[in-house]
Coordinates of C-alpha atoms in Angstrom, one line a residue:
X105 CA -16.0 -26.8 71.2
X106 CA -16.9 -24.9 74.7
X107 CA -18.8 -21.8 75.3
X108 CA -18.3 -19.2 78.1
X109 CA -20.7 -16.6 79.6
X110 CA -19.8 -13.8 81.9
X111 CA -22.6 -12.8 84.4
X112 CA -22.1 -9.5 86.3
X113 CA -24.5 -8.8 89.3
X114 CA -24.7 -5.1 88.6
X115 CA -26.8 -4.0 91.7
X116 CA -27.2 -6.6 94.6
X117 CA -30.1 -4.5 96.1
X118 CA -31.9 -4.3 92.8
X119 CA -31.4 -8.0 91.6
X120 CA -30.0 -6.7 88.2
X121 CA -27.7 -9.3 86.3
X122 CA -26.2 -8.5 83.0
X123 CA -24.9 -11.5 81.0
X124 CA -22.3 -11.4 78.3
X125 CA -20.3 -13.6 75.9
X126 CA -20.4 -15.0 72.5
X127 CA -21.8 -12.6 70.3
X128 CA -24.3 -10.4 72.6
X129 CA -25.4 -9.5 75.9
X130 CA -28.6 -10.3 78.0
X131 CA -30.1 -8.1 80.9
X132 CA -32.0 -10.1 83.3
X133 CA -34.0 -8.2 86.2
X134 CA -36.4 -9.1 88.8
X135 CA -39.8 -7.8 88.8
X136 CA -40.7 -5.1 91.2
X137 CA -40.4 -4.7 94.3
X138 CA -37.0 -6.8 94.3
X139 CA -36.0 -5.2 90.9
X140 CA -36.8 -2.8 88.4
X141 CA -38.5 -5.3 85.8
X142 CA -36.3 -3.9 83.1
X143 CA -35.0 -7.1 81.7
X144 CA -36.0 -10.8 81.2
X145 CA -36.5 -13.0 84.3
X146 CA -34.0 -15.9 84.1
X147 CA -36.9 -18.3 83.3
X148 CA -38.2 -16.2 80.6
X149 CA -34.7 -16.2 78.8
X150 CA -34.9 -19.8 78.7
X151 CA -38.0 -19.7 77.0
X152 CA -36.5 -17.2 74.7
X153 CA -33.5 -19.3 74.1
X154 CA -35.7 -22.1 73.1
X155 CA -37.9 -19.7 70.6
X156 CA -34.5 -18.4 69.0
X157 CA -32.9 -21.8 68.7
X158 CA -35.9 -23.3 66.9
X159 CA -36.9 -20.2 65.0
X160 CA -33.4 -20.1 63.4
X161 CA -33.6 -24.0 62.6
X162 CA -37.1 -23.6 60.9
X163 CA -36.1 -20.3 59.1
X164 CA -33.0 -22.1 57.6
X165 CA -34.7 -25.2 56.6
X166 CA -37.6 -23.3 54.8
X167 CA -34.9 -21.1 53.2
X168 CA -33.5 -24.3 51.8
X169 CA -36.6 -25.5 50.6
X170 CA -37.4 -22.1 49.0
X171 CA -40.4 -21.4 51.2
X172 CA -40.1 -17.9 52.2
X173 CA -42.8 -16.6 54.7
X174 CA -44.0 -12.8 54.8
X175 CA -43.8 -12.9 58.6
X176 CA -42.6 -15.4 61.2
X177 CA -43.1 -15.3 65.0
X178 CA -43.0 -17.7 67.7
X179 CA -45.5 -17.9 70.7
X180 CA -43.7 -19.8 73.6
X181 CA -45.2 -20.4 76.9
X182 CA -44.3 -22.5 80.0
X183 CA -46.5 -23.7 82.8
X184 CA -44.6 -23.8 86.2
X185 CA -45.0 -25.9 89.3
X186 CA -46.1 -24.1 92.3
X187 CA -43.5 -25.5 94.6
X188 CA -39.9 -24.2 94.4
X189 CA -37.7 -24.5 92.3
X190 CA -40.9 -24.0 90.2
X191 CA -39.7 -26.0 87.2
X192 CA -41.5 -26.0 84.0
X193 CA -44.0 -28.8 83.7
X194 CA -44.9 -28.3 80.2
X195 CA -44.0 -25.9 77.5
X196 CA -45.8 -25.0 74.2
X197 CA -44.1 -23.5 71.3
X198 CA -46.4 -22.3 68.4
X199 CA -45.0 -21.1 65.1
X200 CA -47.2 -18.4 63.8
X201 CA -46.3 -18.3 59.8
X202 CA -47.6 -15.7 57.4
X203 CA -47.5 -16.2 53.5
X204 CA -47.9 -18.8 51.0
X205 CA -45.8 -21.4 52.4
X206 CA -46.2 -25.1 51.7
X207 CA -47.7 -26.6 55.0
X208 CA -45.7 -30.0 54.7
X209 CA -42.5 -27.9 54.2
X210 CA -43.4 -26.1 57.5
X211 CA -44.4 -29.1 59.4
X212 CA -41.3 -30.9 58.3
X213 CA -39.0 -27.8 59.3
X214 CA -40.5 -27.9 62.8
X215 CA -40.4 -31.7 63.2
X216 CA -36.7 -31.5 62.4
X217 CA -35.9 -28.8 64.7
X218 CA -37.8 -30.3 67.5
X219 CA -36.5 -33.8 67.1
X220 CA -33.1 -33.1 65.5
X221 CA -31.3 -29.9 65.5
X222 CA -32.3 -27.6 68.2
X223 CA -30.0 -28.1 71.3
X224 CA -32.0 -26.2 73.6
X225 CA -35.2 -28.2 72.8
X226 CA -33.1 -31.5 73.3
X227 CA -32.0 -30.2 76.6
X228 CA -35.0 -28.9 78.1
X229 CA -36.8 -32.1 76.7
X230 CA -34.9 -34.0 79.0
X231 CA -37.1 -32.8 82.0
X232 CA -40.2 -31.4 80.5
X233 CA -42.7 -32.2 77.7
X234 CA -42.6 -29.6 75.0
X235 CA -45.5 -29.5 72.2
X236 CA -44.5 -27.9 69.0
X237 CA -47.3 -26.9 66.6
X238 CA -47.9 -24.2 63.9
X239 CA -50.6 -21.8 62.8
X240 CA -50.2 -21.0 59.0
X241 CA -52.1 -17.8 57.8
X242 CA -51.9 -17.6 53.9
X243 CA -52.2 -14.4 52.1
X244 CA -56.1 -15.0 51.2
X245 CA -56.7 -15.3 54.9
X246 CA -57.3 -18.9 55.4
X247 CA -55.6 -20.5 58.2
X248 CA -54.1 -23.9 58.8
X249 CA -53.1 -25.3 62.3
X250 CA -51.5 -28.6 63.3
X251 CA -49.6 -30.1 66.1
X252 CA -46.3 -31.4 64.7
X253 CA -44.5 -33.1 67.7
X254 CA -44.2 -33.6 71.4
X255 CA -40.9 -34.1 72.9
X256 CA -40.0 -35.0 76.4
X257 CA -39.0 -37.7 78.8
X258 CA -40.9 -40.2 77.1
X259 CA -39.0 -39.7 73.8
X260 CA -40.5 -37.9 70.7
X261 CA -43.9 -38.4 69.1
X262 CA -44.6 -37.0 65.7
X263 CA -48.1 -36.3 64.6

């Protein structure tokens, strides 16, 4: 299987690129003064791809386990090196799940995504350490947090 994306430099003076292919489109734009800041930066798009990939895995696994959260969001942050090409030096993926989801089912779903299923995570882990964790907020307001796995150049460590 191969994939193809077409990217068009819409306005060379404003640093705006529109990419399309597969089933969607992505607008990337530089921050002012070079661009209008109306789209994601390419680095933000990488973090967004990681968030989307792992979220789809985790949601699918939870559904198979009959665990349906009331709400599910991800907070993905990346630390960048100061020197060019300013590669990510560390990425943190926090899954924030609301509802009465079994904590072990959530932990296992995140572990499987981080260590087996998400190709974006696997690709990025070849060059940067990625910490995967969750915050589970139950309907009674109690919270549970845990670090699930760390992937990277040294392989995977499951907590």
